[in-house]
JSON list of C-alpha atoms in Angstrom, two decimals:
[
{"chain": "A", "resi": 836, "resn": "UNK", "atom": "CA", "xyz": [-18.54, -40.34, -29.11]},
{"chain": "A", "resi": 837, "resn": "UNK", "atom": "CA", "xyz": [-21.62, -41.17, -27.11]},
{"chain": "A", "resi": 838, "resn": "UNK", "atom": "CA", "xyz": [-23.53, -43.97, -28.77]},
{"chain": "A", "resi": 839, "resn": "UNK", "atom": "CA", "xyz": [-24.73, -47.50, -28.12]},
{"chain": "A", "resi": 840, "resn": "UNK", "atom": "CA", "xyz": [-22.23, -50.28, -28.81]},
{"chain": "A", "resi": 841, "resn": "UNK", "atom": "CA", "xyz": [-23.41, -53.60, -30.23]},
{"chain": "A", "resi": 842, "resn": "UNK", "atom": "CA", "xyz": [-21.72, -56.97, -29.95]},
{"chain": "A", "resi": 843, "resn": "UNK", "atom": "CA", "xyz": [-22.47, -60.61, -30.64]},
{"chain": "A", "resi": 844, "resn": "UNK", "atom": "CA", "xyz": [-22.85, -60.72, -34.39]},
{"chain": "A", "resi": 845, "resn": "UNK", "atom": "CA", "xyz": [-21.11, -63.12, -36.74]},
{"chain": "A", "resi": 846, "resn": "UNK", "atom": "CA", "xyz": [-21.72, -66.07, -39.02]},
{"chain": "A", "resi": 847, "resn": "UNK", "atom": "CA", "xyz": [-24.33, -68.58, -37.90]},
{"chain": "A", "resi": 848, "resn": "UNK", "atom": "CA", "xyz": [-25.95, -71.62, -39.44]},
{"chain": "A", "resi": 849, "resn": "UNK", "atom": "CA", "xyz": [-29.67, -71.68, -40.00]},
{"chain": "A", "resi": 850, "resn": "UNK", "atom": "CA", "xyz": [-31.46, -72.81, -36.88]},
{"chain": "A", "resi": 851, "resn": "UNK", "atom": "CA", "xyz": [-28.84, -71.26, -34.63]},
{"chain": "A", "resi": 852, "resn": "UNK", "atom": "CA", "xyz": [-29.55, -69.12, -31.55]},
{"chain": "A", "resi": 853, "resn": "UNK", "atom": "CA", "xyz": [-27.08, -66.29, -31.09]},
{"chain": "A", "resi": 854, "resn": "UNK", "atom": "CA", "xyz": [-27.62, -63.35, -28.77]},
{"chain": "A", "resi": 855, "resn": "UNK", "atom": "CA", "xyz": [-26.79, -59.76, -29.54]},
{"chain": "A", "resi": 856, "resn": "UNK", "atom": "CA", "xyz": [-25.93, -57.28, -26.81]},
{"chain": "A", "resi": 857, "resn": "UNK", "atom": "CA", "xyz": [-25.89, -53.51, -26.81]},
{"chain": "A", "resi": 858, "resn": "UNK", "atom": "CA", "xyz": [-24.29, -51.23, -24.26]},
{"chain": "A", "resi": 859, "resn": "UNK", "atom": "CA", "xyz": [-26.66, -48.28, -23.78]},
{"chain": "A", "resi": 860, "resn": "UNK", "atom": "CA", "xyz": [-25.14, -47.07, -20.52]},
{"chain": "A", "resi": 861, "resn": "UNK", "atom": "CA", "xyz": [-23.84, -43.86, -22.08]},
{"chain": "A", "resi": 862, "resn": "UNK", "atom": "CA", "xyz": [-27.20, -42.58, -23.25]},
{"chain": "A", "resi": 863, "resn": "UNK", "atom": "CA", "xyz": [-30.47, -41.52, -21.65]},
{"chain": "A", "resi": 864, "resn": "UNK", "atom": "CA", "xyz": [-33.44, -43.11, -23.35]},
{"chain": "A", "resi": 865, "resn": "UNK", "atom": "CA", "xyz": [-37.09, -43.97, -23.00]},
{"chain": "A", "resi": 866, "resn": "UNK", "atom": "CA", "xyz": [-37.46, -46.88, -25.40]},
{"chain": "A", "resi": 867, "resn": "UNK", "atom": "CA", "xyz": [-34.88, -48.93, -27.23]},
{"chain": "A", "resi": 868, "resn": "UNK", "atom": "CA", "xyz": [-34.73, -51.63, -29.81]},
{"chain": "A", "resi": 869, "resn": "UNK", "atom": "CA", "xyz": [-33.15, -53.44, -32.68]},
{"chain": "A", "resi": 870, "resn": "UNK", "atom": "CA", "xyz": [-33.38, -52.57, -36.35]},
{"chain": "A", "resi": 871, "resn": "UNK", "atom": "CA", "xyz": [-31.81, -54.47, -39.21]},
{"chain": "A", "resi": 872, "resn": "UNK", "atom": "CA", "xyz": [-30.89, -53.79, -42.80]},
{"chain": "A", "resi": 873, "resn": "UNK", "atom": "CA", "xyz": [-30.31, -56.51, -45.35]},
{"chain": "A", "resi": 874, "resn": "UNK", "atom": "CA", "xyz": [-28.22, -55.81, -48.41]},
{"chain": "A", "resi": 875, "resn": "UNK", "atom": "CA", "xyz": [-30.25, -53.95, -50.96]},
{"chain": "A", "resi": 876, "resn": "UNK", "atom": "CA", "xyz": [-33.20, -53.48, -48.64]},
{"chain": "A", "resi": 877, "resn": "UNK", "atom": "CA", "xyz": [-34.49, -50.72, -46.41]},
{"chain": "A", "resi": 878, "resn": "UNK", "atom": "CA", "xyz": [-33.81, -50.73, -42.72]},
{"chain": "A", "resi": 879, "resn": "UNK", "atom": "CA", "xyz": [-36.64, -52.26, -40.71]},
{"chain": "A", "resi": 880, "resn": "UNK", "atom": "CA", "xyz": [-37.61, -52.42, -37.06]},
{"chain": "A", "resi": 881, "resn": "UNK", "atom": "CA", "xyz": [-37.25, -55.89, -35.58]},
{"chain": "A", "resi": 882, "resn": "UNK", "atom": "CA", "xyz": [-37.87, -55.76, -31.84]},
{"chain": "A", "resi": 883, "resn": "UNK", "atom": "CA", "xyz": [-38.38, -52.96, -29.35]},
{"chain": "A", "resi": 884, "resn": "UNK", "atom": "CA", "xyz": [-38.77, -52.48, -25.61]},
{"chain": "A", "resi": 885, "resn": "UNK", "atom": "CA", "xyz": [-40.59, -49.60, -23.99]},
{"chain": "A", "resi": 886, "resn": "UNK", "atom": "CA", "xyz": [-39.92, -47.58, -20.87]},
{"chain": "A", "resi": 887, "resn": "UNK", "atom": "CA", "xyz": [-42.01, -49.90, -18.74]},
{"chain": "A", "resi": 888, "resn": "UNK", "atom": "CA", "xyz": [-40.66, -53.10, -20.24]},
{"chain": "A", "resi": 889, "resn": "UNK", "atom": "CA", "xyz": [-43.38, -53.65, -22.82]},
{"chain": "A", "resi": 890, "resn": "UNK", "atom": "CA", "xyz": [-42.09, -55.33, -25.98]},
{"chain": "A", "resi": 891, "resn": "UNK", "atom": "CA", "xyz": [-43.08, -55.36, -29.63]},
{"chain": "A", "resi": 892, "resn": "UNK", "atom": "CA", "xyz": [-41.91, -57.42, -32.59]},
{"chain": "A", "resi": 893, "resn": "UNK", "atom": "CA", "xyz": [-42.14, -57.36, -36.33]},
{"chain": "A", "resi": 894, "resn": "UNK", "atom": "CA", "xyz": [-44.21, -60.16, -37.85]},
{"chain": "A", "resi": 895, "resn": "UNK", "atom": "CA", "xyz": [-41.09, -61.65, -39.45]},
{"chain": "A", "resi": 896, "resn": "UNK", "atom": "CA", "xyz": [-39.44, -62.41, -36.10]},
{"chain": "A", "resi": 897, "resn": "UNK", "atom": "CA", "xyz": [-42.36, -62.77, -33.70]},
{"chain": "A", "resi": 898, "resn": "UNK", "atom": "CA", "xyz": [-42.06, -66.00, -31.78]},
{"chain": "A", "resi": 899, "resn": "UNK", "atom": "CA", "xyz": [-38.38, -66.43, -32.67]},
{"chain": "A", "resi": 900, "resn": "UNK", "atom": "CA", "xyz": [-36.67, -63.31, -31.30]},
{"chain": "A", "resi": 901, "resn": "UNK", "atom": "CA", "xyz": [-36.79, -61.93, -27.77]},
{"chain": "A", "resi": 902, "resn": "UNK", "atom": "CA", "xyz": [-35.74, -58.41, -26.76]},
{"chain": "A", "resi": 903, "resn": "UNK", "atom": "CA", "xyz": [-34.77, -57.74, -23.17]},
{"chain": "A", "resi": 904, "resn": "UNK", "atom": "CA", "xyz": [-32.64, -55.49, -21.00]},
{"chain": "A", "resi": 905, "resn": "UNK", "atom": "CA", "xyz": [-30.93, -55.74, -17.65]},
{"chain": "A", "resi": 906, "resn": "UNK", "atom": "CA", "xyz": [-32.47, -54.27, -14.51]},
{"chain": "A", "resi": 907, "resn": "UNK", "atom": "CA", "xyz": [-30.14, -51.30, -14.60]},
{"chain": "A", "resi": 908, "resn": "UNK", "atom": "CA", "xyz": [-31.27, -50.54, -18.16]},
{"chain": "A", "resi": 909, "resn": "UNK", "atom": "CA", "xyz": [-27.67, -50.33, -19.31]},
{"chain": "A", "resi": 910, "resn": "UNK", "atom": "CA", "xyz": [-27.62, -53.32, -21.62]},
{"chain": "A", "resi": 911, "resn": "UNK", "atom": "CA", "xyz": [-30.06, -54.32, -24.31]},
{"chain": "A", "resi": 912, "resn": "UNK", "atom": "CA", "xyz": [-30.26, -57.87, -25.62]},
{"chain": "A", "resi": 913, "resn": "UNK", "atom": "CA", "xyz": [-31.70, -59.60, -28.65]},
{"chain": "A", "resi": 914, "resn": "UNK", "atom": "CA", "xyz": [-32.02, -63.37, -28.34]},
{"chain": "A", "resi": 915, "resn": "UNK", "atom": "CA", "xyz": [-32.45, -64.80, -31.81]},
{"chain": "A", "resi": 916, "resn": "UNK", "atom": "CA", "xyz": [-33.73, -68.36, -32.12]},
{"chain": "A", "resi": 917, "resn": "UNK", "atom": "CA", "xyz": [-34.42, -70.54, -35.13]},
{"chain": "A", "resi": 918, "resn": "UNK", "atom": "CA", "xyz": [-32.48, -68.24, -37.41]},
{"chain": "A", "resi": 919, "resn": "UNK", "atom": "CA", "xyz": [-33.22, -68.23, -41.12]},
{"chain": "A", "resi": 920, "resn": "UNK", "atom": "CA", "xyz": [-31.04, -67.04, -44.01]},
{"chain": "A", "resi": 921, "resn": "UNK", "atom": "CA", "xyz": [-33.44, -64.13, -44.52]},
{"chain": "A", "resi": 922, "resn": "UNK", "atom": "CA", "xyz": [-32.50, -62.90, -41.04]},
{"chain": "A", "resi": 923, "resn": "UNK", "atom": "CA", "xyz": [-29.08, -61.95, -42.36]},
{"chain": "A", "resi": 924, "resn": "UNK", "atom": "CA", "xyz": [-28.21, -58.29, -42.23]},
{"chain": "A", "resi": 925, "resn": "UNK", "atom": "CA", "xyz": [-26.66, -55.50, -40.23]},
{"chain": "A", "resi": 926, "resn": "UNK", "atom": "CA", "xyz": [-28.33, -55.23, -36.85]},
{"chain": "A", "resi": 927, "resn": "UNK", "atom": "CA", "xyz": [-28.46, -51.83, -35.20]},
{"chain": "A", "resi": 928, "resn": "UNK", "atom": "CA", "xyz": [-29.26, -50.94, -31.63]},
{"chain": "A", "resi": 929, "resn": "UNK", "atom": "CA", "xyz": [-31.21, -47.71, -31.21]},
{"chain": "A", "resi": 930, "resn": "UNK", "atom": "CA", "xyz": [-32.15, -45.76, -28.09]},
{"chain": "A", "resi": 931, "resn": "UNK", "atom": "CA", "xyz": [-34.93, -43.20, -28.40]},
{"chain": "A", "resi": 932, "resn": "UNK", "atom": "CA", "xyz": [-35.21, -40.42, -25.81]},
{"chain": "A", "resi": 933, "resn": "UNK", "atom": "CA", "xyz": [-38.83, -39.52, -26.50]},
{"chain": "A", "resi": 934, "resn": "UNK", "atom": "CA", "xyz": [-40.95, -42.54, -27.47]},
{"chain": "A", "resi": 935, "resn": "UNK", "atom": "CA", "xyz": [-42.05, -44.38, -24.32]},
{"chain": "A", "resi": 936, "resn": "UNK", "atom": "CA", "xyz": [-43.98, -47.30, -25.80]},
{"chain": "A", "resi": 937, "resn": "UNK", "atom": "CA", "xyz": [-42.34, -50.18, -27.65]},
{"chain": "A", "resi": 938, "resn": "UNK", "atom": "CA", "xyz": [-45.07, -50.18, -30.27]},
{"chain": "A", "resi": 939, "resn": "UNK", "atom": "CA", "xyz": [-44.38, -46.54, -31.06]},
{"chain": "A", "resi": 940, "resn": "UNK", "atom": "CA", "xyz": [-40.72, -47.23, -31.71]},
{"chain": "A", "resi": 941, "resn": "UNK", "atom": "CA", "xyz": [-41.56, -50.29, -33.80]},
{"chain": "A", "resi": 942, "resn": "UNK", "atom": "CA", "xyz": [-43.93, -48.52, -36.21]},
{"chain": "A", "resi": 943, "resn": "UNK", "atom": "CA", "xyz": [-42.54, -45.00, -36.24]},
{"chain": "A", "resi": 944, "resn": "UNK", "atom": "CA", "xyz": [-39.11, -43.83, -37.28]},
{"chain": "A", "resi": 945, "resn": "UNK", "atom": "CA", "xyz": [-36.90, -43.10, -34.29]},
{"chain": "A", "resi": 946, "resn": "UNK", "atom": "CA", "xyz": [-36.47, -39.44, -33.43]},
{"chain": "A", "resi": 947, "resn": "UNK", "atom": "CA", "xyz": [-33.68, -37.49, -35.10]},
{"chain": "A", "resi": 948, "resn": "UNK", "atom": "CA", "xyz": [-31.96, -37.19, -31.75]},
{"chain": "A", "resi": 949, "resn": "UNK", "atom": "CA", "xyz": [-32.04, -40.94, -31.14]},
{"chain": "A", "resi": 950, "resn": "UNK", "atom": "CA", "xyz": [-28.78, -42.73, -30.55]},
{"chain": "A", "resi": 951, "resn": "UNK", "atom": "CA", "xyz": [-27.76, -45.41, -33.03]},
{"chain": "A", "resi": 952, "resn": "UNK", "atom": "CA", "xyz": [-25.00, -47.95, -32.69]},
{"chain": "A", "resi": 953, "resn": "UNK", "atom": "CA", "xyz": [-22.66, -48.69, -35.56]},
{"chain": "A", "resi": 954, "resn": "UNK", "atom": "CA", "xyz": [-24.22, -52.07, -36.14]},
{"chain": "A", "resi": 955, "resn": "UNK", "atom": "CA", "xyz": [-23.16, -55.68, -35.98]},
{"chain": "A", "resi": 956, "resn": "UNK", "atom": "CA", "xyz": [-23.37, -58.04, -38.93]},
{"chain": "A", "resi": 957, "resn": "UNK", "atom": "CA", "xyz": [-25.31, -61.29, -38.70]},
{"chain": "A", "resi": 958, "resn": "UNK", "atom": "CA", "xyz": [-24.91, -63.75, -41.56]},
{"chain": "A", "resi": 959, "resn": "UNK", "atom": "CA", "xyz": [-27.05, -66.88, -41.59]},
{"chain": "A", "resi": 960, "resn": "UNK", "atom": "CA", "xyz": [-26.03, -69.70, -43.87]},
{"chain": "A", "resi": 961, "resn": "UNK", "atom": "CA", "xyz": [-28.43, -72.38, -45.02]}
]
């Protein structure tokens, strides 16, 4: 099945700095990003990167998380610094074929034909 594949999740202590990776080499996309869903909460956009490399972040992670991709645009990264327990959740990589700007992907729901990874769990302990 063609879809992004995330890696890098796990259990981390508060203040830690893990990095998530996502293989997006099998899909064609314009913008991409990371969403997360905590238990009992709705899924939310965390960090996105646009076609031209522009980036956008939710207020909850701005200044702590950094989204990036390699030059070949085949791997997406999420560097998470100064983690907090409230950052715990399932992190999903998404690649959108139509939205070009990072801000668009951050504030709008990804298109129905977007590609979603299966997610990687991040658990932050105090």
